Amino acid sequence: MRTIKRTYKAEYRPIADLITYSPMPTRSLRMIDPFLFLNHHGPQRYSPGNNGLPFGPHPHRGMETVTFILDGDIAHKDSGGNNSVIESGGVQWMTAGKGLIHAEVSSEKFKKEGGPLEILQLWVNLPARLKMTTPTYKGLQKEQIPLTFSEDGKVKAQVVSGKLNETQGPFETPTEIHLSTLFFETEGVFTTKVPLSHNILCYVIKGEIKINGEIIQSLHLVEFNNDDENLRIEALAESTVLFGHAEPFNEPVVAQGPFVMNTLEEIDQAYTDYQQGKFE
C-alpha cells in the first residue's frame, strides 16, 4: 500500500464573514505538484438578506480553478461570456490559460433566502506549454456528474475528471488530472490504483479516516510517498474526502496573486496585459 509522508492541518483564514480553512499552501506545505492551492469555505449557514460570497471580478492566468459546491450555490460569470448558477453537488472547471476575468458570487436567490454553504476551490497548475492556452469554462450540476460505488457499497464516488475504477469523469482537462469527491459511510472502504509516478491529493473535508493504520481527522491534507500503486482508505465515521492524482510537471512555479507562471518576467507581463485590458 502507498504510505503517508506527512499530514497537514488546514490553517484557519476567514475572509470577511466567510469561514475559510486553507490546507495548501501553508507555512508547512507549498504545493503537491501540480495541485497548487486549496481553500475550504464553510460549512456555515447564511441568514436571509445576506451579501453572499465575496469573490467579485478578478483575473487569472496560467492555471485552472476547480470549484466543488458541496452546499449552497455559486453564480459564475466571466469575460469569455460564460454565465451559470451551479447548485449543491455541482462542480465548475475553468481553464484560465492566457487570461480570463471571472466572478464567483452567490445567486440572487441565495442572497435573498440564505441557507447552508460549503465550497472547495482548488487551483491546478498548467505546464509551460499550456500557460497561454485559450480559456475555457464548464459548469455541471450534481445529476450531470457520474457516480461509482465501492465493492462494499459504503463508499460513493462522484467522478469529476479522469477515470476512477473504470468510471470516466465528464470534465475533459488539458492535462491528465484525476479528481473525485468520496462520500463514506462508517466503516466504508475505498481502494484504487494510482500510477507510481502520480502525486496524490487527499483532503478530509469531514469525518475521520484511516490509511495504513494512521488516523486522519477532518480538515487535514495527506501527502503520500510515491512508493506503491495500491491505495486503501477506511472510514472510521461518516466522511467526505477530496481525492485526486496527477503526474507532476516538475517545472518552476512563480505565483503572485491570481497569476501562476514559470518566471517572474511572465508574472510582470501578466499584470501588464491585465492592466492594458488584454484579457478576454
Coordinates of C-alpha atoms in Angstrom, one line a residue:
M1 CA 0.0 0.0 0.0
R2 CA 1.1 3.6 -0.6
T3 CA 2.4 5.1 2.6
I4 CA 1.9 8.5 4.1
K5 CA 4.7 11.0 4.1
R6 CA 3.0 13.6 6.3
T7 CA -0.3 15.1 7.2
Y8 CA -1.1 18.8 7.4
K9 CA -3.8 20.6 9.3
A10 CA -5.6 23.3 7.3
E11 CA -5.0 26.8 8.6
Y12 CA -8.0 28.9 9.6
R13 CA -8.1 32.1 7.4
P14 CA -11.6 33.7 7.4
I15 CA -12.4 36.0 4.5
A16 CA -14.8 38.7 5.9
D17 CA -17.7 36.7 7.3
L18 CA -16.8 33.6 5.3
I19 CA -15.4 30.7 7.3
T20 CA -12.3 29.6 5.4
Y21 CA -9.7 26.8 6.0
S22 CA -6.6 26.7 3.8
P23 CA -4.9 23.3 3.6
M24 CA -2.5 24.5 0.9
P25 CA -0.3 26.5 0.6
T26 CA 0.7 26.9 4.3
R27 CA 3.9 27.5 6.2
S28 CA 4.5 23.8 6.1
L29 CA 3.4 22.8 2.6
R30 CA 3.9 24.9 -0.6
M31 CA 2.2 22.6 -3.1
I32 CA 1.7 19.0 -4.2
D33 CA 2.7 19.3 -7.9
P34 CA 0.6 20.0 -10.0
F35 CA -2.0 20.9 -7.3
L36 CA -1.3 24.5 -6.1
F37 CA -3.9 25.8 -3.8
L38 CA -6.9 24.6 -1.9
N39 CA -9.4 26.6 0.1
H40 CA -12.3 25.1 2.1
H41 CA -15.1 27.6 2.7
G42 CA -17.7 26.8 5.4
P43 CA -19.6 24.8 6.4
Q44 CA -21.8 27.7 7.7
R45 CA -25.3 29.0 7.4
Y46 CA -26.2 32.3 5.9
S47 CA -29.2 34.2 7.1
P48 CA -31.8 35.7 4.7
G49 CA -30.8 39.0 3.2
N50 CA -27.0 38.2 3.2
N51 CA -24.3 39.6 0.9
G52 CA -23.2 36.1 -0.3
L53 CA -19.7 35.2 -1.5
P54 CA -17.2 37.9 -1.7
F55 CA -15.4 36.8 -4.9
G56 CA -16.2 39.7 -7.3
P57 CA -14.5 40.1 -10.7
H58 CA -10.8 39.2 -10.7
P59 CA -8.3 37.9 -13.2
H60 CA -6.4 34.6 -13.6
R61 CA -3.6 33.4 -15.9
G62 CA -1.5 30.2 -16.2
M63 CA -3.7 27.8 -14.2
E64 CA -7.1 26.2 -13.7
T65 CA -9.7 26.6 -11.0
V66 CA -11.9 23.7 -9.9
T67 CA -14.8 24.6 -7.6
F68 CA -16.8 22.0 -5.7
I69 CA -20.2 23.3 -4.4
L70 CA -20.8 20.9 -1.5
D71 CA -23.7 23.0 -0.3
G72 CA -25.3 26.3 -1.4
D73 CA -24.6 27.7 -4.9
I74 CA -22.3 29.8 -7.0
A75 CA -23.2 32.3 -9.7
H76 CA -20.3 32.3 -12.2
K77 CA -19.7 35.0 -14.8
D78 CA -16.6 35.6 -16.8
S79 CA -15.1 37.7 -19.6
G80 CA -15.4 34.9 -22.1
G81 CA -19.2 35.2 -21.9
N82 CA -19.9 32.2 -19.7
N83 CA -22.7 32.7 -17.2
S84 CA -24.2 30.0 -14.9
V85 CA -25.6 29.2 -11.4
I86 CA -24.2 25.8 -10.1
E87 CA -26.0 24.4 -7.2
S88 CA -25.3 22.0 -4.3
G89 CA -23.4 18.9 -5.5
G90 CA -22.2 20.6 -8.7
V91 CA -18.7 21.4 -10.0
Q92 CA -17.3 24.1 -12.2
W93 CA -14.0 24.0 -14.0
M94 CA -12.3 27.0 -15.5
T95 CA -9.1 26.9 -17.5
A96 CA -7.7 30.4 -17.2
G97 CA -4.9 29.9 -19.7
K98 CA -3.8 33.1 -21.3
G99 CA -6.2 35.2 -19.3
L100 CA -9.7 35.4 -18.0
I101 CA -11.6 37.6 -15.6
H102 CA -14.3 35.9 -13.6
A103 CA -16.6 36.4 -10.6
E104 CA -17.9 33.7 -8.3
V105 CA -20.7 35.1 -6.1
S106 CA -23.9 33.8 -4.6
S107 CA -27.1 33.7 -6.7
E108 CA -29.8 36.3 -6.0
K109 CA -32.0 33.5 -4.6
F110 CA -29.3 32.5 -2.1
K111 CA -28.7 36.1 -1.0
K112 CA -32.4 36.6 -0.5
E113 CA -33.2 33.3 1.2
G114 CA -29.9 32.3 2.8
G115 CA -29.1 28.7 3.7
P116 CA -26.2 26.4 4.2
L117 CA -22.9 26.9 2.3
E118 CA -19.8 24.8 1.9
I119 CA -17.4 25.1 -1.1
L120 CA -13.9 23.9 -2.1
Q121 CA -11.8 25.8 -4.5
L122 CA -8.8 24.0 -6.0
W123 CA -6.1 25.6 -8.2
V124 CA -4.4 23.2 -10.7
N125 CA -1.2 24.3 -12.5
L126 CA -0.8 24.3 -16.2
P127 CA 2.5 23.3 -17.8
A128 CA 4.6 25.9 -19.6
R129 CA 3.4 24.7 -23.0
L130 CA -0.2 25.4 -22.0
K131 CA 0.1 28.6 -19.9
M132 CA -1.2 30.7 -22.7
T133 CA -3.9 28.3 -24.0
T134 CA -7.4 29.6 -24.9
P135 CA -9.6 30.0 -21.8
T136 CA -12.5 27.6 -21.2
Y137 CA -15.3 27.2 -18.7
K138 CA -17.7 24.3 -17.9
G139 CA -20.2 24.0 -15.1
L140 CA -22.1 20.9 -14.3
Q141 CA -24.9 20.2 -11.8
K142 CA -24.9 17.2 -9.5
E143 CA -27.0 15.0 -11.7
Q144 CA -24.6 15.5 -14.6
I145 CA -21.6 14.0 -12.8
P146 CA -21.4 10.2 -12.7
L147 CA -21.1 8.1 -9.6
T148 CA -19.3 4.9 -8.9
F149 CA -19.6 2.7 -5.7
S150 CA -17.1 0.6 -3.7
E151 CA -17.4 -3.2 -3.5
D152 CA -19.0 -2.9 0.0
G153 CA -21.5 -0.3 -1.2
K154 CA -20.4 2.0 1.6
V155 CA -18.4 4.5 -0.5
K156 CA -20.0 6.6 -3.2
A157 CA -17.5 8.4 -5.5
Q158 CA -18.5 11.4 -7.6
V159 CA -16.1 11.2 -10.6
V160 CA -15.2 14.7 -11.8
S161 CA -12.3 14.3 -14.1
G162 CA -10.1 11.5 -15.4
K163 CA -11.0 7.9 -14.5
L164 CA -11.8 6.2 -11.2
N165 CA -12.2 2.5 -11.2
E166 CA -13.4 2.4 -14.8
T167 CA -15.8 5.4 -14.5
Q168 CA -14.9 8.4 -16.6
G169 CA -15.4 11.9 -15.4
P170 CA -17.3 14.4 -17.6
F171 CA -14.7 17.2 -17.4
E172 CA -12.1 17.0 -20.1
T173 CA -8.8 18.5 -18.9
P174 CA -5.8 19.8 -20.9
T175 CA -3.6 17.7 -18.7
E176 CA -4.2 14.3 -17.1
I177 CA -5.9 15.4 -13.8
H178 CA -8.0 12.8 -11.9
L179 CA -10.4 14.3 -9.4
S180 CA -13.3 12.8 -7.4
T181 CA -15.3 13.5 -4.2
L182 CA -15.6 10.4 -2.0
F183 CA -18.6 10.0 0.4
F184 CA -18.0 7.3 3.0
E185 CA -20.4 5.6 5.3
T186 CA -18.9 4.5 8.6
E187 CA -16.6 1.5 8.0
G188 CA -16.7 2.1 4.3
V189 CA -13.5 1.0 2.4
F190 CA -12.2 2.7 -0.7
T191 CA -9.5 1.0 -2.8
T192 CA -7.9 2.1 -6.1
K193 CA -4.7 2.0 -8.0
V194 CA -2.7 5.2 -8.7
P195 CA 0.3 5.2 -11.1
L196 CA 3.5 5.2 -9.1
S197 CA 4.7 8.5 -10.7
H198 CA 1.5 10.4 -9.8
N199 CA 1.2 12.6 -6.9
I200 CA -1.9 12.2 -4.8
L201 CA -4.2 14.9 -3.4
C202 CA -6.2 13.7 -0.4
Y203 CA -8.1 16.2 1.8
V204 CA -10.5 15.1 4.6
I205 CA -13.4 17.5 4.3
K206 CA -15.3 16.0 7.2
G207 CA -15.2 12.8 9.3
E208 CA -12.3 10.6 10.2
I209 CA -10.4 8.1 8.0
K210 CA -7.6 5.6 8.4
I211 CA -4.8 4.9 6.0
N212 CA -2.0 2.3 6.7
G213 CA -3.0 2.4 10.4
E214 CA -2.8 6.2 10.7
I215 CA -5.9 8.1 11.7
I216 CA -6.6 11.3 9.8
Q217 CA -9.1 13.8 11.1
S218 CA -11.3 16.3 9.2
L219 CA -9.6 19.5 7.9
H220 CA -6.3 17.6 7.3
L221 CA -4.5 17.1 4.0
V222 CA -2.4 14.0 3.4
E223 CA 0.9 13.9 1.5
F224 CA 2.0 10.5 0.2
N225 CA 5.2 8.8 -0.7
N226 CA 5.4 7.6 -4.3
D227 CA 6.1 4.0 -3.2
D228 CA 3.2 1.8 -4.3
E229 CA 0.3 1.8 -6.8
N230 CA -2.3 0.5 -4.3
L231 CA -4.3 2.8 -2.0
R232 CA -6.7 1.9 0.7
I233 CA -8.8 4.3 2.7
E234 CA -11.1 3.2 5.5
A235 CA -13.7 5.5 7.2
L236 CA -14.0 5.4 11.0
A237 CA -17.0 7.7 10.8
E238 CA -19.2 9.2 8.1
S239 CA -16.7 11.1 6.0
T240 CA -16.2 13.2 2.9
V241 CA -12.8 13.3 1.1
L242 CA -11.5 15.2 -1.9
F243 CA -9.3 12.8 -3.8
G244 CA -7.2 13.3 -6.9
H245 CA -3.9 12.4 -8.5
A246 CA -1.8 13.6 -11.4
E247 CA 1.7 13.4 -13.0
P248 CA 3.8 16.3 -11.6
F249 CA 5.1 18.8 -14.1
N250 CA 8.4 19.4 -12.3
E251 CA 8.6 22.9 -13.6
P252 CA 9.4 26.2 -11.8
V253 CA 6.3 27.8 -10.3
V254 CA 6.1 31.5 -9.7
A255 CA 2.8 32.6 -8.2
Q256 CA 1.8 36.1 -7.4
G257 CA -1.8 37.0 -6.6
P258 CA -4.1 35.4 -9.2
F259 CA -1.3 34.5 -11.7
V260 CA 0.8 31.4 -11.8
M261 CA 3.6 31.3 -14.3
N262 CA 7.2 29.9 -14.7
T263 CA 9.2 33.1 -14.3
L264 CA 8.9 36.5 -12.6
E265 CA 9.1 38.1 -16.1
E266 CA 6.0 36.2 -17.1
I267 CA 4.2 37.4 -14.0
D268 CA 5.1 41.0 -14.7
Q269 CA 3.8 40.6 -18.3
A270 CA 0.5 39.1 -16.9
Y271 CA 0.0 42.2 -14.8
T272 CA 0.8 44.5 -17.7
D273 CA -1.6 42.6 -20.1
Y274 CA -4.4 42.8 -17.5
Q275 CA -3.9 46.5 -16.9
Q276 CA -4.0 47.1 -20.6
G277 CA -7.3 45.2 -21.0
K278 CA -5.8 42.3 -23.0
F279 CA -7.7 39.6 -21.0
E280 CA -10.8 38.2 -22.6

